Tab-separated table of C-alpha atoms in Angstrom:
chain	number	residue	atom	x	y	z
A	26	VAL	CA	-5.614	-19.203	52.485
A	27	LEU	CA	-7.022	-16.477	54.702
A	28	GLU	CA	-4.696	-13.552	55.116
A	29	ARG	CA	-5.357	-10.825	57.674
A	30	LYS	CA	-3.655	-7.643	56.496
A	31	THR	CA	-4.831	-5.292	59.231
A	32	GLY	CA	-7.437	-5.279	61.941
A	33	ARG	CA	-10.047	-4.369	59.334
A	34	ASP	CA	-9.124	-6.029	56.031
A	35	MET	CA	-9.605	-9.626	55.071
A	36	THR	CA	-8.375	-10.939	51.733
A	37	LEU	CA	-8.937	-14.360	50.267
A	38	PRO	CA	-6.151	-14.679	47.672
A	39	MET	CA	-7.084	-16.456	44.459
A	40	ASP	CA	-5.219	-17.380	41.288
A	41	ARG	CA	-6.999	-14.693	39.276
A	42	GLU	CA	-7.413	-10.997	39.942
A	43	TYR	CA	-11.212	-11.140	39.752
A	44	GLY	CA	-11.294	-14.002	42.270
A	45	THR	CA	-10.035	-11.845	45.141
A	46	ILE	CA	-12.566	-10.920	47.802
A	47	THR	CA	-11.836	-8.134	50.241
A	48	ALA	CA	-14.087	-7.269	53.157
A	49	ASN	CA	-13.390	-4.147	55.163
A	50	PHE	CA	-14.976	-4.519	58.612
A	51	THR	CA	-14.598	-2.571	61.801
A	52	GLU	CA	-13.872	-4.669	64.855
A	53	GLU	CA	-17.506	-4.271	65.934
A	54	GLU	CA	-18.714	-5.611	62.561
A	55	GLU	CA	-16.628	-8.795	62.483
A	56	PHE	CA	-18.500	-12.091	62.648
A	57	SER	CA	-17.886	-15.791	62.103
A	58	VAL	CA	-19.199	-18.350	59.656
A	59	ILE	CA	-18.532	-21.978	60.537
A	60	ALA	CA	-17.895	-24.546	57.797
A	61	LEU	CA	-18.506	-28.236	58.470
A	62	PRO	CA	-16.713	-30.323	55.837
A	63	ASP	CA	-17.058	-34.051	55.209
A	64	THR	CA	-18.728	-35.270	58.387
A	65	GLN	CA	-19.594	-38.587	56.738
A	66	ASN	CA	-17.186	-40.720	58.796
A	67	TYR	CA	-18.735	-39.443	62.029
A	68	CYS	CA	-21.933	-41.210	60.953
A	69	ASN	CA	-20.432	-44.706	60.711
A	70	ASN	CA	-21.311	-45.625	64.293
A	71	ASP	CA	-22.741	-44.117	67.480
A	72	SER	CA	-19.293	-43.652	69.016
A	73	GLN	CA	-17.979	-41.596	66.090
A	74	ALA	CA	-21.245	-39.645	66.006
A	75	LEU	CA	-20.269	-38.177	69.375
A	76	ILE	CA	-17.565	-36.170	67.562
A	77	TYR	CA	-20.160	-34.688	65.193
A	78	ASP	CA	-22.436	-33.931	68.150
A	79	ALA	CA	-19.550	-32.246	69.972
A	80	GLN	CA	-18.780	-30.058	66.950
A	81	ALA	CA	-22.395	-28.941	66.711
A	82	GLN	CA	-22.571	-28.318	70.455
A	83	TRP	CA	-19.352	-26.270	70.296
A	84	VAL	CA	-20.970	-24.070	67.654
A	85	VAL	CA	-24.058	-23.512	69.815
A	86	ASP	CA	-21.975	-22.899	72.947
A	87	ASN	CA	-19.849	-20.310	71.119
A	88	VAL	CA	-22.491	-18.377	69.175
A	89	VAL	CA	-21.976	-15.315	71.368
A	90	THR	CA	-18.236	-15.503	72.155
A	91	GLU	CA	-17.264	-16.148	68.516
A	92	ASN	CA	-20.113	-14.044	67.089
A	93	ILE	CA	-21.209	-16.966	64.899
A	94	LYS	CA	-23.914	-15.968	62.447
A	95	PHE	CA	-24.126	-18.976	60.105
A	96	VAL	CA	-23.037	-22.586	59.651
A	97	THR	CA	-22.506	-24.078	56.203
A	98	HIS	CA	-22.174	-27.803	55.677
A	99	LEU	CA	-19.958	-28.407	52.655
A	100	GLY	CA	-21.321	-31.830	51.746
A	101	ASP	CA	-20.842	-35.494	52.463
A	102	ILE	CA	-23.060	-35.299	55.494
A	103	VAL	CA	-23.276	-39.107	55.663
A	104	ASN	CA	-21.064	-41.937	54.445
A	105	ASN	CA	-23.841	-44.234	53.236
A	106	GLN	CA	-26.689	-42.281	51.684
A	107	TYR	CA	-29.049	-45.294	51.963
A	108	SER	CA	-28.446	-46.005	55.660
A	109	ASP	CA	-31.164	-44.888	58.075
A	110	ASP	CA	-28.607	-45.115	60.911
A	111	HIS	CA	-26.227	-42.736	59.132
A	112	TRP	CA	-29.007	-40.182	58.592
A	113	ARG	CA	-30.198	-40.583	62.205
A	114	ARG	CA	-26.695	-39.804	63.475
A	115	ALA	CA	-26.207	-36.862	61.110
A	116	ASN	CA	-29.610	-35.409	61.905
A	117	GLY	CA	-28.909	-35.749	65.621
A	118	ALA	CA	-25.856	-33.530	65.272
A	119	MET	CA	-27.448	-30.999	62.921
A	120	ASP	CA	-30.564	-30.839	65.118
A	121	ILE	CA	-28.402	-29.540	67.979
A	122	MET	CA	-28.124	-26.271	66.038
A	123	ASN	CA	-31.865	-25.988	65.272
A	124	THR	CA	-33.420	-22.841	66.765
A	125	HIS	CA	-29.957	-21.497	67.699
A	126	LEU	CA	-28.639	-20.125	64.405
A	127	PRO	CA	-29.132	-20.308	60.644
A	128	TYR	CA	-27.411	-23.006	58.616
A	129	GLY	CA	-27.429	-24.640	55.225
A	130	THR	CA	-26.219	-27.853	53.630
A	131	SER	CA	-24.784	-28.913	50.295
A	132	PRO	CA	-25.226	-32.507	49.218
A	133	GLY	CA	-21.970	-34.266	48.447
A	134	ASN	CA	-21.564	-37.454	46.461
A	135	HIS	CA	-22.131	-39.542	49.620
A	136	ASP	CA	-25.487	-37.832	50.210
A	137	LEU	CA	-27.208	-38.305	46.864
A	138	SER	CA	-30.370	-40.259	47.614
A	139	ASP	CA	-33.998	-39.552	48.367
A	140	LYS	CA	-33.036	-39.489	52.035
A	141	TYR	CA	-31.154	-36.203	51.510
A	142	ILE	CA	-34.311	-34.655	50.037
A	143	GLU	CA	-36.340	-36.089	52.913
A	144	HIS	CA	-34.070	-34.641	55.608
A	145	TYR	CA	-32.622	-31.511	53.956
A	146	GLY	CA	-34.814	-30.827	50.920
A	147	PRO	CA	-37.302	-27.967	50.562
A	148	ASN	CA	-40.067	-29.686	52.554
A	149	ALA	CA	-37.883	-30.946	55.395
A	150	GLN	CA	-39.138	-30.211	58.893
A	151	ARG	CA	-35.765	-28.755	59.871
A	152	TRP	CA	-36.588	-25.529	57.998
A	153	ILE	CA	-39.709	-25.001	60.153
A	154	ASN	CA	-39.370	-22.985	63.353
A	155	PRO	CA	-41.053	-25.060	66.083
A	156	ALA	CA	-41.924	-21.867	67.984
A	157	ASP	CA	-44.344	-20.586	65.333
A	158	GLY	CA	-44.656	-23.352	62.744
A	159	GLN	CA	-43.369	-21.052	59.996
A	160	VAL	CA	-40.404	-21.520	57.698
A	161	TYR	CA	-37.336	-19.822	59.169
A	162	ASP	CA	-37.006	-16.365	57.596
A	163	TRP	CA	-33.385	-17.106	56.605
A	164	TYR	CA	-34.320	-20.189	54.553
A	165	LYS	CA	-35.220	-18.701	51.176
A	166	GLY	CA	-35.901	-21.729	49.027
A	167	SER	CA	-34.538	-24.435	46.817
A	168	SER	CA	-33.870	-25.246	43.199
A	169	PRO	CA	-36.527	-27.023	41.129
A	170	THR	CA	-35.068	-30.446	41.986
A	171	GLY	CA	-34.654	-29.600	45.690
A	172	TRP	CA	-30.980	-30.579	45.693
A	173	SER	CA	-29.669	-26.989	45.911
A	174	ASP	CA	-30.895	-24.199	48.149
A	175	TYR	CA	-30.017	-20.834	49.571
A	176	GLN	CA	-30.219	-18.860	52.776
A	177	VAL	CA	-29.973	-15.136	53.450
A	178	ILE	CA	-28.937	-13.617	56.745
A	179	THR	CA	-28.577	-9.984	57.719
A	180	VAL	CA	-25.520	-9.002	59.746
A	181	ASN	CA	-24.755	-5.382	60.633
A	182	GLY	CA	-27.304	-4.153	58.115
A	183	ARG	CA	-25.797	-6.166	55.238
A	184	ASP	CA	-27.493	-9.119	53.561
A	185	TRP	CA	-25.364	-12.216	53.028
A	186	MET	CA	-26.500	-15.001	50.728
A	187	PHE	CA	-25.273	-18.568	51.114
A	188	LEU	CA	-25.806	-20.688	48.019
A	189	HIS	CA	-25.606	-24.431	48.588
A	190	MET	CA	-25.290	-26.256	45.278
A	191	ASP	CA	-25.622	-29.952	44.568
A	192	ILE	CA	-22.275	-31.576	43.735
A	193	ASP	CA	-23.683	-32.442	40.285
A	194	ALA	CA	-26.018	-29.481	39.835
A	195	ARG	CA	-28.498	-30.157	37.085
A	196	ASP	CA	-29.133	-27.695	34.260
A	197	GLN	CA	-32.604	-26.772	35.572
A	198	ASP	CA	-31.075	-25.928	38.960
A	199	ILE	CA	-28.520	-23.577	37.467
A	200	ALA	CA	-30.782	-21.822	34.962
């Protein structure tokens, strides 16, 4: 639950004292991070994929008005990890955000196949800026297996790291 105490404080209440996060921003420093959870059902057919596309387009259209700095996909990108059609639909939506803003993905249990590594792993084309052929500066790398990765963005002079972990992170990825 997000609780806004004043115009500057943001507290995310947790069950334990040490789990509480407080960020003290001025109005000029506030920014948005968009979370995309469980888009897998949008990949079942081309009609449902239009919803996923619309979400991604909304993000791009509102980068300035909502001061969006990052998008995190929380996993279950597709419903059938072996279906080329599901990955085509998911990639179509995620590609809408390419070149517009940084983002990262976490593989959920519906995503666990070689196709996730192909489309979102460390060597995926999506992490290459088409303007210069270089890896985006915000994409910092992946775990040894390629299932987990991280991104770093700088907002208002502060670095923010987004760690995207595999749903079943392996020991070598956590070490």
